[in-house]
PDB file of C-alpha atoms in Angstrom:
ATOM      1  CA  UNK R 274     -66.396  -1.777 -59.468  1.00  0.00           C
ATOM      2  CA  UNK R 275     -67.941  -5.300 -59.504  1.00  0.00           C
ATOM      3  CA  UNK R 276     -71.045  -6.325 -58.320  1.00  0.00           C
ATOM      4  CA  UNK R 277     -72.603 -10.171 -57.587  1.00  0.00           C
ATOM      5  CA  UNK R 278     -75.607 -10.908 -55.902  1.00  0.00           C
ATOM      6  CA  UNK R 279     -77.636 -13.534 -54.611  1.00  0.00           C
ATOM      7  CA  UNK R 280     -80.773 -14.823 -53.018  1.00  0.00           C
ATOM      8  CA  UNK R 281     -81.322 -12.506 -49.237  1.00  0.00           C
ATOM      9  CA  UNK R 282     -81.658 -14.947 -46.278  1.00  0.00           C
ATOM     10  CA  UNK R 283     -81.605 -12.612 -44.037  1.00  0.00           C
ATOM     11  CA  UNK R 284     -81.051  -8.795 -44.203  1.00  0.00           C
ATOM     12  CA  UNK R 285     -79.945  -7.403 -40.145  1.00  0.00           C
ATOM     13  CA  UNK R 286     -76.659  -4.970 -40.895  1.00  0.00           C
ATOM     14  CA  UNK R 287     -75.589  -3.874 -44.482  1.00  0.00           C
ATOM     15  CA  UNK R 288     -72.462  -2.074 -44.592  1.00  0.00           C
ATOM     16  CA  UNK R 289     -68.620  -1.763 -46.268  1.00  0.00           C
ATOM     17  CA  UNK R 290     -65.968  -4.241 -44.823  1.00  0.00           C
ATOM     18  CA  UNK R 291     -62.914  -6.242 -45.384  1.00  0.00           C
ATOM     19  CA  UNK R 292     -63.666  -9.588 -46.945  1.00  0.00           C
ATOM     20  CA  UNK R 293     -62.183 -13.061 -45.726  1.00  0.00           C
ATOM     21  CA  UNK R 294     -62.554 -15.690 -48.143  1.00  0.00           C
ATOM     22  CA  UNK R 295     -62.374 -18.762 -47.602  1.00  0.00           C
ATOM     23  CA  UNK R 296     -61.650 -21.716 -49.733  1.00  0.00           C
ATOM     24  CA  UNK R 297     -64.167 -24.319 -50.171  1.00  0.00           C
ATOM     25  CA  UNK R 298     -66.943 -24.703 -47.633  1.00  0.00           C
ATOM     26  CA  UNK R 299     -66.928 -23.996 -43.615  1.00  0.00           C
ATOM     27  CA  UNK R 300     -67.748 -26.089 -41.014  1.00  0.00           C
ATOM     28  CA  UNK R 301     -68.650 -23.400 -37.761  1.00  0.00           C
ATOM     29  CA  UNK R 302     -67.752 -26.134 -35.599  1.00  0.00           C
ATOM     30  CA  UNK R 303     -64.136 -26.667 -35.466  1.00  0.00           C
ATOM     31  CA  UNK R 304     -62.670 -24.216 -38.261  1.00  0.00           C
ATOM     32  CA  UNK R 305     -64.070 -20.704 -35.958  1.00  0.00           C
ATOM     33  CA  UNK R 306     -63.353 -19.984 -32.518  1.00  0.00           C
ATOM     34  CA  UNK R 307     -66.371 -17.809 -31.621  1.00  0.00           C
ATOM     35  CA  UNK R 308     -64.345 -16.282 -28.280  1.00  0.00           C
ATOM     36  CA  UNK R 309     -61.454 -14.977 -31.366  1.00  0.00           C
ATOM     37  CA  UNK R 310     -63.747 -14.120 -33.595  1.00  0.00           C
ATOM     38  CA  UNK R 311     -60.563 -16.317 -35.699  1.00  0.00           C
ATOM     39  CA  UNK R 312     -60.743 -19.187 -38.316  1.00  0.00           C
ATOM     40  CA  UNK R 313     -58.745 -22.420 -38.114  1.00  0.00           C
ATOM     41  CA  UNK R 314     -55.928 -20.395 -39.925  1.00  0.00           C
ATOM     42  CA  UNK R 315     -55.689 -17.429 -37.443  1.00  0.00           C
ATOM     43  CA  UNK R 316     -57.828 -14.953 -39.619  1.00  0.00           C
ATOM     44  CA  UNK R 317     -59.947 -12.627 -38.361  1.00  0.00           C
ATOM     45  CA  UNK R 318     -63.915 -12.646 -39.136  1.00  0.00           C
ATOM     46  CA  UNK R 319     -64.627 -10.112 -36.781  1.00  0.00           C
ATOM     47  CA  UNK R 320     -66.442  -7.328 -38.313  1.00  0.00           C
ATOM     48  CA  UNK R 321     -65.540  -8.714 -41.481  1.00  0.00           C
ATOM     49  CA  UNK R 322     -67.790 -10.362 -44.665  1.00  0.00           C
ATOM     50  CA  UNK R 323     -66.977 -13.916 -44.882  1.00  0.00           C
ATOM     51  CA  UNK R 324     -67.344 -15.984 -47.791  1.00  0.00           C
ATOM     52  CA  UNK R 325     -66.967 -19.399 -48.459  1.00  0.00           C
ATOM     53  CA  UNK R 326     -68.452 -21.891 -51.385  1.00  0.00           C
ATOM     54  CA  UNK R 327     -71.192 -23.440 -48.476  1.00  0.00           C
ATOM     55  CA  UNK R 328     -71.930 -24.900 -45.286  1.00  0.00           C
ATOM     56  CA  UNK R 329     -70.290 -28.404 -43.942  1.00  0.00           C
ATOM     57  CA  UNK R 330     -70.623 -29.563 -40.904  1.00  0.00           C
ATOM     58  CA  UNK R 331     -72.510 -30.028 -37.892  1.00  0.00           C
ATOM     59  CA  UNK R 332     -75.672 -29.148 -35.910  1.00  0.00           C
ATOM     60  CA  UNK R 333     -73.947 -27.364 -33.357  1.00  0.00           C
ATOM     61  CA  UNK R 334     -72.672 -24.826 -35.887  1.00  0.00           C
ATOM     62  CA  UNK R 335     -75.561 -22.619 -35.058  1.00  0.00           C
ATOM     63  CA  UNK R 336     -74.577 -22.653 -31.574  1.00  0.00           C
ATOM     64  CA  UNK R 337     -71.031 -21.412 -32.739  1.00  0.00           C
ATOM     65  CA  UNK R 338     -72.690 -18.550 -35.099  1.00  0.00           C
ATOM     66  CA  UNK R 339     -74.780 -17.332 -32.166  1.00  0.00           C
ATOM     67  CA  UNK R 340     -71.061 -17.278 -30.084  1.00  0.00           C
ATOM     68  CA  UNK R 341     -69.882 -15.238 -32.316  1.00  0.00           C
ATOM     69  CA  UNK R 342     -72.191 -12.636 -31.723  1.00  0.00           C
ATOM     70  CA  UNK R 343     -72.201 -13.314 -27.913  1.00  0.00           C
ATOM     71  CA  UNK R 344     -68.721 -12.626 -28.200  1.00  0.00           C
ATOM     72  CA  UNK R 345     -68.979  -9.617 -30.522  1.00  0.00           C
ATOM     73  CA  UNK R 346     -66.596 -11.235 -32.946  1.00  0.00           C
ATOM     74  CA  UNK R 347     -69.736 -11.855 -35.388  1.00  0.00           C
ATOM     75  CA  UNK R 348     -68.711 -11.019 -39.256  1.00  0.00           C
ATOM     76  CA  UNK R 349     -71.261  -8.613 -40.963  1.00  0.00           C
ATOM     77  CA  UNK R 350     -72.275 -10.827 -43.201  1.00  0.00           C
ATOM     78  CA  UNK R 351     -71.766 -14.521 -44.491  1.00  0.00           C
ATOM     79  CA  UNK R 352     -72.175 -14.974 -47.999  1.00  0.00           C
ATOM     80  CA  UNK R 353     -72.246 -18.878 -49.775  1.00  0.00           C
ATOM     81  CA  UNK R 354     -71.277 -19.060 -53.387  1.00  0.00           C
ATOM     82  CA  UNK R 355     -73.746 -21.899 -53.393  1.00  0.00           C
ATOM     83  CA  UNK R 356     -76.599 -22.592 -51.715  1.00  0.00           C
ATOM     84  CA  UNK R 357     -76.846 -22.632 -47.280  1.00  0.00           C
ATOM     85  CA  UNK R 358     -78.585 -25.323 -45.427  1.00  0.00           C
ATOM     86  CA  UNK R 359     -81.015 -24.991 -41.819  1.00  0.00           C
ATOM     87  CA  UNK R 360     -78.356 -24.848 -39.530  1.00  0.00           C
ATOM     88  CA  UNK R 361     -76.828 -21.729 -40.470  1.00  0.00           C
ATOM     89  CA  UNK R 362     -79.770 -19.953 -41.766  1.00  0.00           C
ATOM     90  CA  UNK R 363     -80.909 -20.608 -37.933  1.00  0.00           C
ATOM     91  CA  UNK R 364     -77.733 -19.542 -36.489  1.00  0.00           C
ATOM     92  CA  UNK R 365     -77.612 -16.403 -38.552  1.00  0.00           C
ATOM     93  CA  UNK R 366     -81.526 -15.952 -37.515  1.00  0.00           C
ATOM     94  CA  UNK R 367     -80.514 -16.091 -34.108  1.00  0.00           C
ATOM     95  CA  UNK R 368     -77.274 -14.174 -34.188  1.00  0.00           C
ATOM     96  CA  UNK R 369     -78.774 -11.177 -35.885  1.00  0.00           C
ATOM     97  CA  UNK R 370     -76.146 -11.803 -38.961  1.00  0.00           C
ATOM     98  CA  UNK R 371     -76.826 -10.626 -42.452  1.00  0.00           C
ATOM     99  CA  UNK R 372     -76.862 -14.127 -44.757  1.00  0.00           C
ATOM    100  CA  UNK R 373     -77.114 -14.471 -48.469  1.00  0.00           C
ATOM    101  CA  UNK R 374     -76.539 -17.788 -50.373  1.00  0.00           C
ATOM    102  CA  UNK R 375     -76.662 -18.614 -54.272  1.00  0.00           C
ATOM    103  CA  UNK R 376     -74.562 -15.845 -55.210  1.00  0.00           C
ATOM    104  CA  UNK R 377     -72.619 -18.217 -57.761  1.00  0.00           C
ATOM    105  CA  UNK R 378     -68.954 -17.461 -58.048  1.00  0.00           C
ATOM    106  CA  UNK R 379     -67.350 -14.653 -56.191  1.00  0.00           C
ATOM    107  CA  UNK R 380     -64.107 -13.010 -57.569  1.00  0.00           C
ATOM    108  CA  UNK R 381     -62.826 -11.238 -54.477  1.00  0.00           C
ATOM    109  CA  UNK R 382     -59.668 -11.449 -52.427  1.00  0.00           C
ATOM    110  CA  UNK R 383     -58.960 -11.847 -48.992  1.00  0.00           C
ATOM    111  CA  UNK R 384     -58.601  -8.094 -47.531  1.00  0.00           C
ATOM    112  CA  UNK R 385     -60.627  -6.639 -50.487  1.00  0.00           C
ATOM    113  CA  UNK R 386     -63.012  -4.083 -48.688  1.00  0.00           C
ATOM    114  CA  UNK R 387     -66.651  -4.544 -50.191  1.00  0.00           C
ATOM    115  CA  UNK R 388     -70.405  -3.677 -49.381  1.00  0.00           C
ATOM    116  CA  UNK R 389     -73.441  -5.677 -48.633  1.00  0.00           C
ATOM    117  CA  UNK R 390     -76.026  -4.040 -49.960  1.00  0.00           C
ATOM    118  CA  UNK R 391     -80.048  -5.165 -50.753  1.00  0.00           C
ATOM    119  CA  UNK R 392     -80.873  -4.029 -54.085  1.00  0.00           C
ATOM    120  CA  UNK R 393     -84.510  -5.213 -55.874  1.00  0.00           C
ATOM    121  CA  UNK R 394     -84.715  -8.345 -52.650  1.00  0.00           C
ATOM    122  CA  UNK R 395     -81.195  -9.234 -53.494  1.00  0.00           C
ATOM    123  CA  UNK R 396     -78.603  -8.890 -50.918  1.00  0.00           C
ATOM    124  CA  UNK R 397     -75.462  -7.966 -53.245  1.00  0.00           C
ATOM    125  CA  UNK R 398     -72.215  -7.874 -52.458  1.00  0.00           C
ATOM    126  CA  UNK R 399     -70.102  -4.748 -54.505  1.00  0.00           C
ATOM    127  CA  UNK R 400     -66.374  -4.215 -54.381  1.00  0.00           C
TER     128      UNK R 400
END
C-alpha cells in the first residue's frame, strides 16, 4: 500500500474510489462537461478522485466545478500534484468537493481504487 499526501484545502467527503488521472494540468472549462460528469476524452469523473499536475484555465472554471455538483457528476475529490490557484479552491468551496494540492508526484493509474483520507491536517491519498 502507498501513501502521498499533501496540503488539505478543503476536507467535505473522504472516502475509497476509482482514480482518473489525468495528464498534465486541467482546464474545467472546456476539458469537463459538468451535465456528463465526462472529460474531453470521454472518462468518467463522477464519483471518482481526479488528479491532475494543476489548474489551467479560466475564471469560469468555478462555475463548471459547482455544475458538477449541480449535476451530481462531482468527483470526490480533486487532488493537484502541484500547487491550485483561487478559482478552483472557490469552486471546490462552493461545490462542497474535497481539494488537496502540493501533494508532489502521484504514482497511481487510471482505474486504481484509492482513499482520501485526513491524517495529522493532511488530506492523503492511499492506494
Amino acid at each position: 500500500m502507498k501513501e502521498v499526501c499533501g496540503r488539505a484545502l478543503l476536507v467535505e467527503n473522504l472516502g475509497k474510489a476509482e482514480v482518473v488521472k489525468v495528464k498534465g494540468r486541467i482546464s474545467f472549462l472546456g476539458e469537463v462537461n459538468p451535465k456528463e460528469g465526462k472529460l474531453y476524452d470521454g472518462r468518467s469523473i463522477a464519483n471518482r478522485i481526479l488528479i491532475a499536475k494543476g489548474p489551467k484555465g479560466s475564471t469560469v472554471g468555478a462555475y463548471v466545478i459547482y455544475a458538477l455538483k449541480y449535476y451530481s457528476n462531482a468527483p470526490l475529490a480533486i487532488i493537484f500534484e502541484e500547487e491550485s490557484d483561487p478559482i478552483v479552491v472557490s469552486g471546490s468551496v462552493v461545490a462542497g468537493i474535497t481539494h488537496g494540492d502540493k501533494f508532489g508526484r502521484i504514482d497511481v493509474s487510471d482505474g486504481e481504487l484509492c482513499e482520501v483520507i485526513v491524517d495529522h491536517g493532511k488530506l492523503c491519498l492511499r492506494c
